[in-house]
Amino acid sequence: MKILVPVKRAIDYNVKVRVKADNSGVDLTNAKMAINPFCEIAVEEAVRLKEQGIAEEVVVVSVGDKSCQEQIRTALALGADRGIQIDTEEKLESLQIAKLLAKLVEKESPGLVILGKQSIDSDNNQTGQMLAALTGMPQGTFASKVEVSENSVKVTREVDGGLQTVALDLPAVVTTDLRLNEPRYASLPNIMKAKRKPLEVIPAADFGVDLTSKVTVLKVTAPAQRAGGVKVASVAELVDKLKNEAKVIS
Amino acid sequence: MSVLVYAEHDNHQLKSETAKLVNAASKIGGDIHVLVAGSGCEALAQAAAKIAGVAKVLLVDNEHFSHQLAENTADLLVEMGKDYSHLMASASTTGKNFMPRVAALLDVAQLSDVIDIISADTFVRPIYAGNAIATVQSQDTIKVMTVRASAFDASPESGDAAVATLALGGAAKGAQFVAEELTESARPELGAAEVIISGGRGMQNGENFALLEGIADKLGAAIGASRAAVDAGFVPNDMQVGQTGKIVAPQLYIAVGISGAIQHLAGMKDSKVIVAINKDEEAPIFQVADYGLVGDLFEILPELEKSL
């Protein structure tokens, strides 16, 4: 079975973002970029399935300009076999990304597509579900456990009240939650090897997908800042403040 | 213009999110219809009919919706949704699961985790773990969105809408429910609680979470946790508050032994009053806390319990 893993180049999760003064967006100049943490978990899961002999090939794909090749190489260093960059300069929305990926699924016919549940920049949590819809595949979102058998995959999902397990016919789409696995670190030899692995660049235009979005960002602002609080010296003072000043307990 | 609100429920009880979504929907204008899709949930439709502002409740009761599988629910919403200008679900794990599927099948964008509604086509949503707030406008014919319930007050219970039963929906191919393992708790749900007390890595182990229970009982609070506490296995993951866990906005949030990483703050910084208890006075949590107490939580917690 072939596994397709879409990955995204996103701001490093430790970076505190700054909103641009003209409110047009977030300032990413010189910001440290990385593979989105949930995508890293997706790559790790695919590589583990390959190590267990369940998958034969792991293909990573990223949609974006040339800079996202860096994240594809990272995924290759983690154990993926080959990479595809769907080349576009545009900042695309989830629906357009899902349409491009759906075309790629048609071309590559993977048995399983594993994505991160959300990217930590747009926080949309949409692409996997949309891809499943467009390809008619069943979906196992927010996965914390994935068990693949011959024609199906059992996915344990993290839901609000606890856990839910679903069985999906293959091919299927799975999106990863944080607790699915602990991604490995790429070793130096593997980073060197990754440089020689195949990386195909396909212009987004070749897919014949309409990339226009009907959603426009009017402005991006900084969130309201909380006024600085006070330190209290004792439990008694804390309880007193909560009762008489904040009036949140009685 | 008309809005279809997907009712959040567990087949036994209508969740508090539904009344909050109805209030959010009222900011759009037009008729508000509430869809109750589930199994054996007629009483829930009656409860939804009492929410002020609801023009009509649509009940779809059949076994295919008992576990609200995305495949089945999305097909239903696509079938019904074409008659509406707006489709709205809570940004819960249920809504997040099926709504993007609905949007893709209708060939429209989806707006995630909306926290404010400016007009029928302009919405506000947080990005970058809540460190930036985007105002977006959608020209799509049907606006499909998930709404952060904690950002809206609940619509009161004074309505008297009619309930219409619809015979719709079937089983989509390819996906089956196998099992569920829900965390049982007598405490209020995290998303709906007025008071939340959360523990982090500083709790040191799962047994020590018992120190929070006495306080939670006295305050009628829910117990939450940081990712560090969940990853360390102290507590189950559905207790996680943060960018990837639950997003809460209670009246009072007490963070115990939580440093205050960006990802945790994303889930609780809209709480009305924040209290931080931490032995590290440099911990970032103190920058958002209204009241901070520096000290050893193992001494502070028993004392706090006694003084309540």
Coordinates of C-alpha atoms in Angstrom, one line a residue:
Chain A
M1 CA 0.0 0.0 0.0
K2 CA 1.1 3.5 -0.7
I3 CA 0.6 6.2 1.9
L4 CA 0.2 9.9 0.9
V5 CA 1.2 12.5 3.6
P6 CA 0.4 16.1 2.9
V7 CA 2.7 18.4 5.0
K8 CA 2.6 22.1 5.6
R9 CA 5.3 24.7 6.1
A10 CA 4.2 26.8 9.1
I11 CA 5.7 29.1 11.6
D12 CA 7.6 27.3 14.4
Y13 CA 5.3 26.7 17.2
N14 CA 7.4 28.5 19.8
V15 CA 7.5 31.8 17.9
K16 CA 5.3 34.5 19.4
V17 CA 3.7 36.1 16.3
R18 CA 3.4 39.8 15.6
V19 CA 0.6 41.3 13.8
K20 CA 1.7 43.8 11.1
A21 CA 1.1 47.5 11.8
D22 CA -1.1 47.9 8.7
N23 CA -3.3 45.0 9.9
S24 CA -2.8 43.1 6.6
G25 CA -1.6 40.0 8.3
V26 CA 1.0 38.4 10.5
D27 CA 4.7 39.4 10.1
L28 CA 6.5 36.3 8.9
T29 CA 9.7 38.1 7.7
N30 CA 12.7 36.2 9.2
A31 CA 10.3 34.1 11.3
K32 CA 11.6 30.6 12.0
M33 CA 9.6 28.2 9.9
A34 CA 9.1 24.5 10.4
I35 CA 7.0 21.5 9.5
N36 CA 3.6 21.9 11.1
P37 CA 3.7 19.7 14.3
F38 CA 0.6 17.7 13.4
C39 CA 2.1 17.0 9.9
E40 CA 5.2 15.7 11.6
I41 CA 3.1 13.2 13.5
A42 CA 1.4 12.2 10.2
V43 CA 4.8 11.5 8.6
E44 CA 5.9 9.5 11.7
E45 CA 2.8 7.4 11.6
A46 CA 3.3 6.7 7.9
V47 CA 6.9 5.7 8.4
R48 CA 6.0 3.4 11.3
L49 CA 3.4 1.7 9.0
K50 CA 6.2 1.2 6.5
E51 CA 8.5 -0.2 9.1
Q52 CA 5.8 -2.7 10.1
G53 CA 5.6 -3.8 6.5
I54 CA 2.0 -2.5 6.1
A55 CA 3.0 0.3 3.6
E56 CA 5.4 -0.1 0.7
E57 CA 5.9 3.6 -0.1
V58 CA 5.4 6.9 1.7
V59 CA 4.9 9.9 -0.5
V60 CA 5.0 13.4 1.0
V61 CA 3.4 16.4 -0.7
S62 CA 3.3 20.0 0.1
V63 CA 1.5 22.9 -1.6
G64 CA 3.3 26.2 -1.8
D65 CA 6.3 28.0 -3.2
K66 CA 9.9 26.6 -3.4
S67 CA 10.5 27.3 0.2
C68 CA 8.3 24.4 1.3
Q69 CA 10.8 22.0 -0.3
E70 CA 12.7 22.4 3.0
Q71 CA 9.8 20.8 4.8
I72 CA 9.5 18.0 2.2
R73 CA 13.2 17.3 2.7
T74 CA 12.6 17.1 6.5
A75 CA 9.9 14.6 5.9
L76 CA 12.2 12.6 3.6
A77 CA 14.8 12.6 6.3
L78 CA 12.3 11.2 8.7
G79 CA 11.8 8.2 6.4
A80 CA 9.4 9.2 3.6
D81 CA 10.4 7.8 0.2
R82 CA 9.7 10.6 -2.2
G83 CA 8.4 14.1 -2.3
I84 CA 6.0 16.2 -4.5
Q85 CA 5.8 20.0 -4.4
I86 CA 2.7 21.4 -5.9
D87 CA 4.1 24.7 -6.9
T88 CA 2.2 27.9 -6.4
E89 CA 3.0 31.4 -5.1
E90 CA -0.6 31.9 -3.9
K91 CA -1.6 31.5 -0.3
L92 CA -4.4 29.0 -0.7
E93 CA -7.4 28.2 1.5
S94 CA -8.2 24.7 2.7
L95 CA -10.8 24.0 0.0
Q96 CA -8.3 24.8 -2.8
I97 CA -5.6 22.7 -1.2
A98 CA -8.1 19.9 -0.8
K99 CA -9.0 20.2 -4.5
L100 CA -5.3 20.0 -5.5
L101 CA -4.8 17.0 -3.2
A102 CA -7.9 15.3 -4.5
K103 CA -6.3 15.4 -8.0
L104 CA -3.1 14.0 -6.7
V105 CA -5.0 11.2 -5.0
E106 CA -6.5 10.4 -8.3
K107 CA -3.1 10.2 -9.9
E108 CA -1.2 8.4 -7.1
S109 CA -4.1 6.3 -5.8
P110 CA -2.8 5.8 -2.2
G111 CA -4.4 3.3 0.1
L112 CA -4.3 5.8 2.9
V113 CA -3.9 9.6 3.2
I114 CA -2.6 10.8 6.6
L115 CA -2.7 14.5 7.4
G116 CA -2.3 16.6 10.5
K117 CA -5.7 17.6 12.1
Q118 CA -4.9 21.3 11.8
S119 CA -2.1 23.7 11.0
I120 CA -1.0 25.9 13.8
D121 CA -1.2 29.1 11.7
S122 CA -4.6 29.1 10.2
D123 CA -6.1 26.8 12.9
N124 CA -8.7 25.7 10.4
N125 CA -8.9 21.9 10.9
Q126 CA -10.6 21.4 7.5
T127 CA -8.3 20.0 4.8
G128 CA -8.5 16.3 5.7
Q129 CA -12.2 16.4 6.0
M130 CA -12.5 18.3 2.7
L131 CA -10.2 15.9 0.9
A132 CA -12.2 13.0 2.2
A133 CA -15.4 14.6 0.9
L134 CA -14.0 15.4 -2.6
T135 CA -12.6 11.9 -3.1
G136 CA -15.6 10.1 -1.5
M137 CA -13.3 8.5 1.1
P138 CA -14.4 7.8 4.7
Q139 CA -12.5 9.8 7.3
G140 CA -11.0 9.2 10.7
T141 CA -10.2 12.6 12.2
F142 CA -8.3 13.4 15.4
A143 CA -6.7 10.0 15.5
S144 CA -4.8 8.8 18.5
K145 CA -4.5 5.2 17.3
V146 CA -4.5 3.7 13.8
E147 CA -4.7 0.0 13.1
V148 CA -4.5 -1.0 9.5
S149 CA -5.8 -4.4 8.4
E150 CA -6.2 -5.8 4.9
N151 CA -9.1 -3.8 3.6
S152 CA -9.9 -1.4 6.4
V153 CA -8.4 0.8 9.1
K154 CA -9.6 1.1 12.6
V155 CA -9.1 4.6 14.0
T156 CA -9.5 5.6 17.6
R157 CA -10.5 9.3 17.7
E158 CA -10.1 11.9 20.4
V159 CA -13.6 13.3 20.9
D160 CA -14.9 15.8 23.4
G161 CA -16.2 13.2 25.9
G162 CA -13.3 10.7 25.5
L163 CA -12.5 8.3 22.7
Q164 CA -14.5 6.9 19.8
T165 CA -13.4 4.1 17.5
V166 CA -14.5 3.9 13.9
A167 CA -13.7 1.3 11.2
L168 CA -13.1 2.7 7.7
D169 CA -12.9 0.9 4.4
L170 CA -9.7 1.6 2.5
P171 CA -8.8 3.9 0.9
A172 CA -9.4 6.4 3.7
V173 CA -8.3 9.7 5.1
V174 CA -6.9 9.9 8.6
T175 CA -6.0 13.1 10.5
T176 CA -3.6 13.0 13.4
D177 CA -4.0 14.2 16.9
L178 CA -1.1 15.0 19.2
R179 CA -1.2 11.7 21.0
L180 CA -0.9 9.4 18.0
N181 CA 2.8 9.1 18.3
E182 CA 6.0 10.8 19.3
P183 CA 7.9 11.9 16.1
R184 CA 11.5 10.8 15.8
Y185 CA 14.4 13.1 15.2
A186 CA 16.2 13.0 11.8
S187 CA 19.7 11.7 12.1
L188 CA 22.5 13.4 10.1
P189 CA 23.1 10.5 7.7
N190 CA 19.3 10.4 7.1
I191 CA 19.3 14.2 6.4
M192 CA 22.2 13.6 3.9
K193 CA 20.3 10.7 2.3
A194 CA 17.1 12.7 2.0
K195 CA 18.9 15.1 -0.3
R196 CA 19.2 12.4 -2.9
K197 CA 15.6 11.2 -2.6
P198 CA 13.3 12.2 -5.6
L199 CA 11.4 15.4 -5.3
E200 CA 9.0 16.2 -8.1
V201 CA 7.8 19.7 -8.7
I202 CA 4.3 20.0 -10.4
P203 CA 2.9 23.5 -11.2
A204 CA -0.5 23.9 -9.5
A205 CA -1.9 25.0 -12.9
D206 CA -1.3 21.5 -14.3
F207 CA -4.1 20.2 -12.1
G208 CA -6.7 22.3 -13.8
V209 CA -8.2 23.4 -10.4
D210 CA -9.9 26.7 -9.9
L211 CA -7.8 28.3 -7.2
T212 CA -9.8 31.4 -6.5
S213 CA -11.4 31.7 -3.0
K214 CA -14.5 33.6 -2.2
V215 CA -13.2 34.4 1.2
T216 CA -11.2 37.6 1.8
V217 CA -9.3 38.6 4.9
L218 CA -10.4 42.2 5.6
K219 CA -8.0 42.7 8.4
V220 CA -5.8 41.0 11.0
T221 CA -5.6 42.5 14.4
A222 CA -3.8 41.8 17.7
P223 CA -6.1 40.3 20.3
A224 CA -7.2 42.4 23.2
Q225 CA -4.5 42.5 25.9
R226 CA -5.4 41.5 29.4
A227 CA -4.7 44.2 31.9
G228 CA -1.9 43.3 34.2
G229 CA -3.0 41.5 37.4
V230 CA -1.7 41.6 40.9
K231 CA 0.2 39.1 43.0
V232 CA -1.4 38.2 46.3
A233 CA 0.6 37.2 49.3
S234 CA -1.6 34.5 50.8
V235 CA -4.4 32.1 50.2
A236 CA -6.6 34.2 52.5
E237 CA -6.0 37.3 50.5
L238 CA -6.7 35.4 47.2
V239 CA -10.0 34.1 48.5
D240 CA -10.9 37.5 49.8
K241 CA -10.2 39.1 46.4
L242 CA -12.2 36.5 44.5
K243 CA -15.1 37.0 46.8
N244 CA -15.2 40.7 47.3
E245 CA -13.3 42.2 44.4
A246 CA -13.8 39.9 41.4
K247 CA -17.0 38.5 42.9
V248 CA -16.6 35.2 41.1
I249 CA -17.1 33.0 44.1
S250 CA -19.5 33.3 47.0
Chain B
M1 CA -31.9 34.6 4.6
S2 CA -32.2 31.7 7.0
V3 CA -29.8 29.9 9.3
L4 CA -29.7 26.2 10.0
V5 CA -28.1 25.4 13.4
Y6 CA -26.9 21.9 14.1
A7 CA -27.9 21.0 17.6
E8 CA -25.0 19.6 19.8
H9 CA -26.2 16.6 21.8
D10 CA -25.3 13.1 23.0
N11 CA -28.7 11.6 22.2
H12 CA -29.7 12.1 25.8
Q13 CA -29.3 15.7 26.4
L14 CA -29.1 18.9 24.4
K15 CA -25.7 20.5 25.1
S16 CA -25.5 24.0 26.3
E17 CA -23.7 24.9 23.1
T18 CA -26.9 24.8 21.1
A19 CA -28.5 27.8 22.9
K20 CA -25.3 29.8 22.5
L21 CA -25.3 29.0 18.7
V22 CA -28.8 30.2 18.4
N23 CA -27.8 33.5 20.0
A24 CA -24.9 33.7 17.5
A25 CA -27.3 32.9 14.6
S26 CA -29.6 35.7 15.7
K27 CA -26.8 38.2 14.8
I28 CA -27.1 37.1 11.2
G29 CA -30.8 37.9 10.9
G30 CA -33.5 35.8 9.2
D31 CA -35.2 32.7 10.4
I32 CA -33.3 30.3 12.6
H33 CA -34.0 26.6 12.3
V34 CA -32.4 24.0 14.6
L35 CA -31.6 20.6 13.3
V36 CA -31.7 17.8 15.8
A37 CA -30.2 14.7 14.1
G38 CA -29.7 11.6 16.3
S39 CA -31.3 8.4 17.5
G40 CA -34.2 8.4 20.0
C41 CA -33.8 12.1 20.6
E42 CA -37.4 13.4 20.3
A43 CA -37.2 15.0 23.8
L44 CA -34.2 16.9 22.6
A45 CA -36.2 18.5 19.8
Q46 CA -38.7 19.6 22.4
A47 CA -35.9 21.2 24.4
A48 CA -34.5 22.9 21.4
A49 CA -38.0 24.3 20.6
K50 CA -37.9 26.2 23.9
I51 CA -34.8 28.2 23.0
A52 CA -35.8 31.8 22.3
G53 CA -35.3 32.9 18.7
V54 CA -35.8 29.5 17.1
A55 CA -38.4 29.6 14.4
K56 CA -38.6 25.8 13.8
V57 CA -37.0 22.6 14.9
L58 CA -36.3 19.9 12.4
L59 CA -36.1 16.4 13.9
V60 CA -34.3 13.7 12.0
D61 CA -34.5 10.6 14.2
N62 CA -32.9 7.5 12.9
E63 CA -30.2 5.0 13.9
H64 CA -27.8 6.2 11.3
F65 CA -27.2 9.3 13.3
S66 CA -26.8 7.7 16.7
H67 CA -23.0 8.3 16.7
Q68 CA -23.1 11.4 14.4
L69 CA -20.6 9.9 12.0
A70 CA -19.2 12.6 9.7
E71 CA -20.1 10.7 6.5
N72 CA -23.8 10.3 7.4
T73 CA -24.2 13.7 9.0
A74 CA -22.5 15.5 6.2
D75 CA -24.7 13.9 3.6
L76 CA -27.8 15.0 5.6
L77 CA -26.5 18.6 5.9
V78 CA -25.8 18.8 2.2
E79 CA -29.2 17.5 1.4
M80 CA -30.9 20.0 3.7
G81 CA -28.4 22.8 3.5
K82 CA -29.2 24.0 -0.1
D83 CA -32.3 25.8 1.3
Y84 CA -30.3 27.9 3.7
S85 CA -27.9 30.9 3.5
H86 CA -26.0 29.8 6.6
L87 CA -25.1 26.5 8.1
M88 CA -23.8 26.6 11.6
A89 CA -22.4 24.0 14.0
S90 CA -20.4 24.2 17.2
A91 CA -16.6 24.1 17.0
S92 CA -16.7 20.9 19.0
T93 CA -15.1 17.7 17.9
T94 CA -18.4 16.7 16.3
G95 CA -18.9 20.0 14.3
K96 CA -15.2 20.1 13.3
N97 CA -15.5 16.6 12.1
F98 CA -18.4 16.9 9.6
M99 CA -18.7 20.6 8.8
P100 CA -15.7 20.8 6.4
R101 CA -17.0 17.8 4.7
V102 CA -20.3 19.6 4.2
A103 CA -18.6 22.7 2.9
A104 CA -16.5 20.7 0.4
L105 CA -19.5 18.8 -0.9
L106 CA -21.3 22.2 -1.4
D107 CA -18.1 23.6 -3.0
V108 CA -17.9 26.5 -0.5
A109 CA -15.2 27.5 2.0
Q110 CA -15.7 26.8 5.7
L111 CA -15.1 29.4 8.4
S112 CA -13.7 27.7 11.5
D113 CA -14.2 28.7 15.1
V114 CA -16.0 32.0 14.6
I115 CA -15.9 34.2 17.7
D116 CA -17.9 37.2 16.4
I117 CA -20.4 37.9 13.7
I118 CA -20.2 41.4 12.2
S119 CA -22.8 40.9 9.5
A120 CA -24.4 38.2 7.4
D121 CA -21.1 37.8 5.4
T122 CA -18.4 39.1 7.7
F123 CA -17.0 37.1 10.6
V124 CA -14.2 37.2 13.1
R125 CA -12.0 34.2 13.9
P126 CA -8.7 33.7 15.8
I127 CA -5.6 32.4 14.0
Y128 CA -2.1 31.5 15.2
A129 CA -3.3 30.0 18.5
G130 CA -5.4 33.2 19.2
N131 CA -2.4 35.5 18.8
A132 CA -4.0 37.2 15.9
I133 CA -7.7 37.9 15.1
A134 CA -8.8 37.8 11.5
T135 CA -11.9 39.5 10.1
V136 CA -13.0 37.7 7.0
Q137 CA -15.7 38.2 4.4
S138 CA -17.3 35.4 2.5
Q139 CA -18.9 35.7 -0.9
D140 CA -20.0 32.1 -0.9
T141 CA -23.7 31.5 -1.6
I142 CA -23.9 29.3 1.5
K143 CA -21.8 30.2 4.5
V144 CA -20.7 27.1 6.3
M145 CA -19.2 27.7 9.7
T146 CA -18.3 26.3 13.1
V147 CA -18.8 28.7 16.0
R148 CA -16.9 28.9 19.2
A149 CA -19.8 28.5 21.7
S150 CA -17.8 30.0 24.6
A151 CA -17.7 33.3 22.8
F152 CA -21.5 33.7 22.9
D153 CA -24.1 33.9 25.7
A154 CA -26.9 31.4 25.7
S155 CA -30.2 32.4 24.2
P156 CA -32.8 32.2 27.1
E157 CA -35.4 29.4 27.4
S158 CA -38.6 31.2 26.5
G159 CA -39.3 30.0 23.0
D160 CA -42.2 27.9 21.7
A161 CA -41.2 26.7 18.2
A162 CA -42.9 24.0 16.2
V163 CA -41.1 20.6 15.7
A164 CA -41.2 19.1 12.3
T165 CA -40.1 15.5 11.9
L166 CA -38.3 14.7 8.6
A167 CA -37.7 11.3 7.2
L168 CA -34.2 11.8 5.8
G169 CA -30.8 10.3 6.0
G170 CA -29.2 7.0 5.4
A171 CA -25.9 5.3 6.0
A172 CA -23.0 6.4 4.0
K173 CA -20.7 3.7 2.7
G174 CA -17.3 3.0 4.1
A175 CA -17.4 4.0 7.7
Q176 CA -18.8 2.2 10.8
F177 CA -18.9 3.0 14.4
V178 CA -17.1 0.4 16.5
A179 CA -16.9 1.6 20.1
E180 CA -16.7 4.5 22.4
E181 CA -15.0 5.1 25.7
L182 CA -16.3 8.2 27.4
T183 CA -14.9 9.7 30.6
E184 CA -17.5 9.6 33.3
S185 CA -17.7 12.5 35.6
A186 CA -20.3 14.0 37.9
R187 CA -18.7 17.4 37.5
P188 CA -19.9 20.0 35.0
E189 CA -18.6 19.7 31.5
L190 CA -15.4 21.7 30.7
G191 CA -17.0 23.7 27.9
A192 CA -20.0 24.7 30.0
A193 CA -18.5 25.2 33.4
E194 CA -18.6 28.6 35.2
V195 CA -15.5 27.7 37.2
I196 CA -12.5 25.6 36.0
I197 CA -9.5 24.5 38.0
S198 CA -6.7 23.1 35.9
G199 CA -3.5 21.3 36.7
G200 CA -0.2 21.1 34.8
R201 CA 3.1 19.4 35.0
G202 CA 3.6 20.9 38.5
M203 CA 1.0 18.4 39.8
Q204 CA 3.8 15.8 39.4
N205 CA 1.5 12.8 39.1
G206 CA -2.1 11.7 38.5
E207 CA -2.8 11.0 42.2
N208 CA -2.1 14.6 43.1
F209 CA -5.0 15.7 40.9
A210 CA -7.1 14.6 43.9
L211 CA -5.9 17.8 45.5
L212 CA -8.0 19.7 42.9
E213 CA -11.1 17.7 43.5
G214 CA -12.0 19.0 46.9
I215 CA -11.7 22.6 45.6
A216 CA -13.6 21.7 42.4
D217 CA -16.4 20.2 44.6
K218 CA -16.7 23.3 46.7
L219 CA -16.7 25.7 43.7
G220 CA -18.9 23.5 41.5
A221 CA -16.0 23.6 39.1
A222 CA -14.8 21.4 36.2
I223 CA -11.2 20.0 36.3
G224 CA -9.0 20.7 33.3
A225 CA -5.3 20.1 32.5
S226 CA -2.5 21.3 30.4
R227 CA -1.0 19.3 27.6
A228 CA 2.1 18.5 29.8
A229 CA -0.2 16.9 32.4
V230 CA -2.0 14.9 29.7
D231 CA 1.1 13.8 27.9
A232 CA 2.6 12.7 31.2
G233 CA -0.4 10.5 31.7
F234 CA -1.7 12.3 34.8
V235 CA -5.2 12.6 33.3
P236 CA -7.1 11.7 30.2
N237 CA -6.7 13.8 27.1
D238 CA -10.3 15.0 27.0
M239 CA -9.4 17.2 30.0
Q240 CA -6.9 19.2 27.9
V241 CA -7.4 22.9 27.7
G242 CA -5.6 24.7 24.8
Q243 CA -5.2 25.3 21.1
T244 CA -5.6 21.6 20.4
G245 CA -7.8 20.7 23.3
K246 CA -10.9 22.5 24.6
I247 CA -11.3 26.2 24.4
V248 CA -13.0 27.6 27.5
A249 CA -14.1 31.0 28.8
P250 CA -15.4 30.4 32.3
Q251 CA -16.0 33.1 34.9
L252 CA -13.1 31.9 36.9
Y253 CA -10.1 29.9 35.7
I254 CA -7.6 28.6 38.3
A255 CA -4.3 27.4 36.7
V256 CA -2.3 25.3 39.1
G257 CA 1.3 24.3 38.3
I258 CA 0.8 25.5 34.7
S259 CA 3.6 27.6 33.2
G260 CA 1.4 29.2 30.5
A261 CA 2.7 28.1 27.1
I262 CA 1.2 29.9 24.0
Q263 CA -0.8 26.7 23.2
H264 CA -2.4 26.6 26.7
L265 CA -3.2 30.3 26.8
A266 CA -5.0 29.9 23.5
G267 CA -7.5 27.8 25.3
M268 CA -8.3 29.9 28.3
K269 CA -7.2 33.5 28.0
D270 CA -10.8 34.7 27.4
S271 CA -11.8 33.6 30.9
K272 CA -13.2 36.4 32.9
V273 CA -10.9 36.1 35.9
I274 CA -7.7 34.1 35.8
V275 CA -5.9 32.9 38.9
A276 CA -2.4 31.4 38.7
I277 CA -0.8 29.3 41.4
N278 CA 2.8 28.6 40.6
K279 CA 6.1 28.4 42.4
D280 CA 8.0 30.1 39.6
E281 CA 7.3 33.8 39.7
E282 CA 8.7 34.2 36.2
A283 CA 6.1 31.8 34.7
P284 CA 4.4 33.4 31.7
I285 CA 1.0 32.5 33.2
F286 CA 1.4 35.4 35.6
Q287 CA 1.3 37.8 32.7
V288 CA -2.3 37.0 32.0
A289 CA -3.4 36.2 35.5
D290 CA -5.6 38.7 37.4
Y291 CA -4.5 37.2 40.7
G292 CA -1.2 35.4 41.1
L293 CA 0.0 33.5 44.1
V294 CA 3.6 32.4 44.1
G295 CA 4.2 29.3 46.2
D296 CA 4.2 25.6 46.5
L297 CA 0.9 24.2 45.3
F298 CA 1.1 21.3 47.7
E299 CA 0.8 23.7 50.6
I300 CA -1.5 26.2 48.9
L301 CA -4.1 23.7 47.6
P302 CA -5.1 22.2 51.0
E303 CA -5.2 25.6 52.5
L304 CA -7.4 26.9 49.6
E305 CA -9.8 24.0 50.0
K306 CA -10.1 24.7 53.7
S307 CA -10.8 28.3 53.3
L308 CA -13.6 27.9 50.8

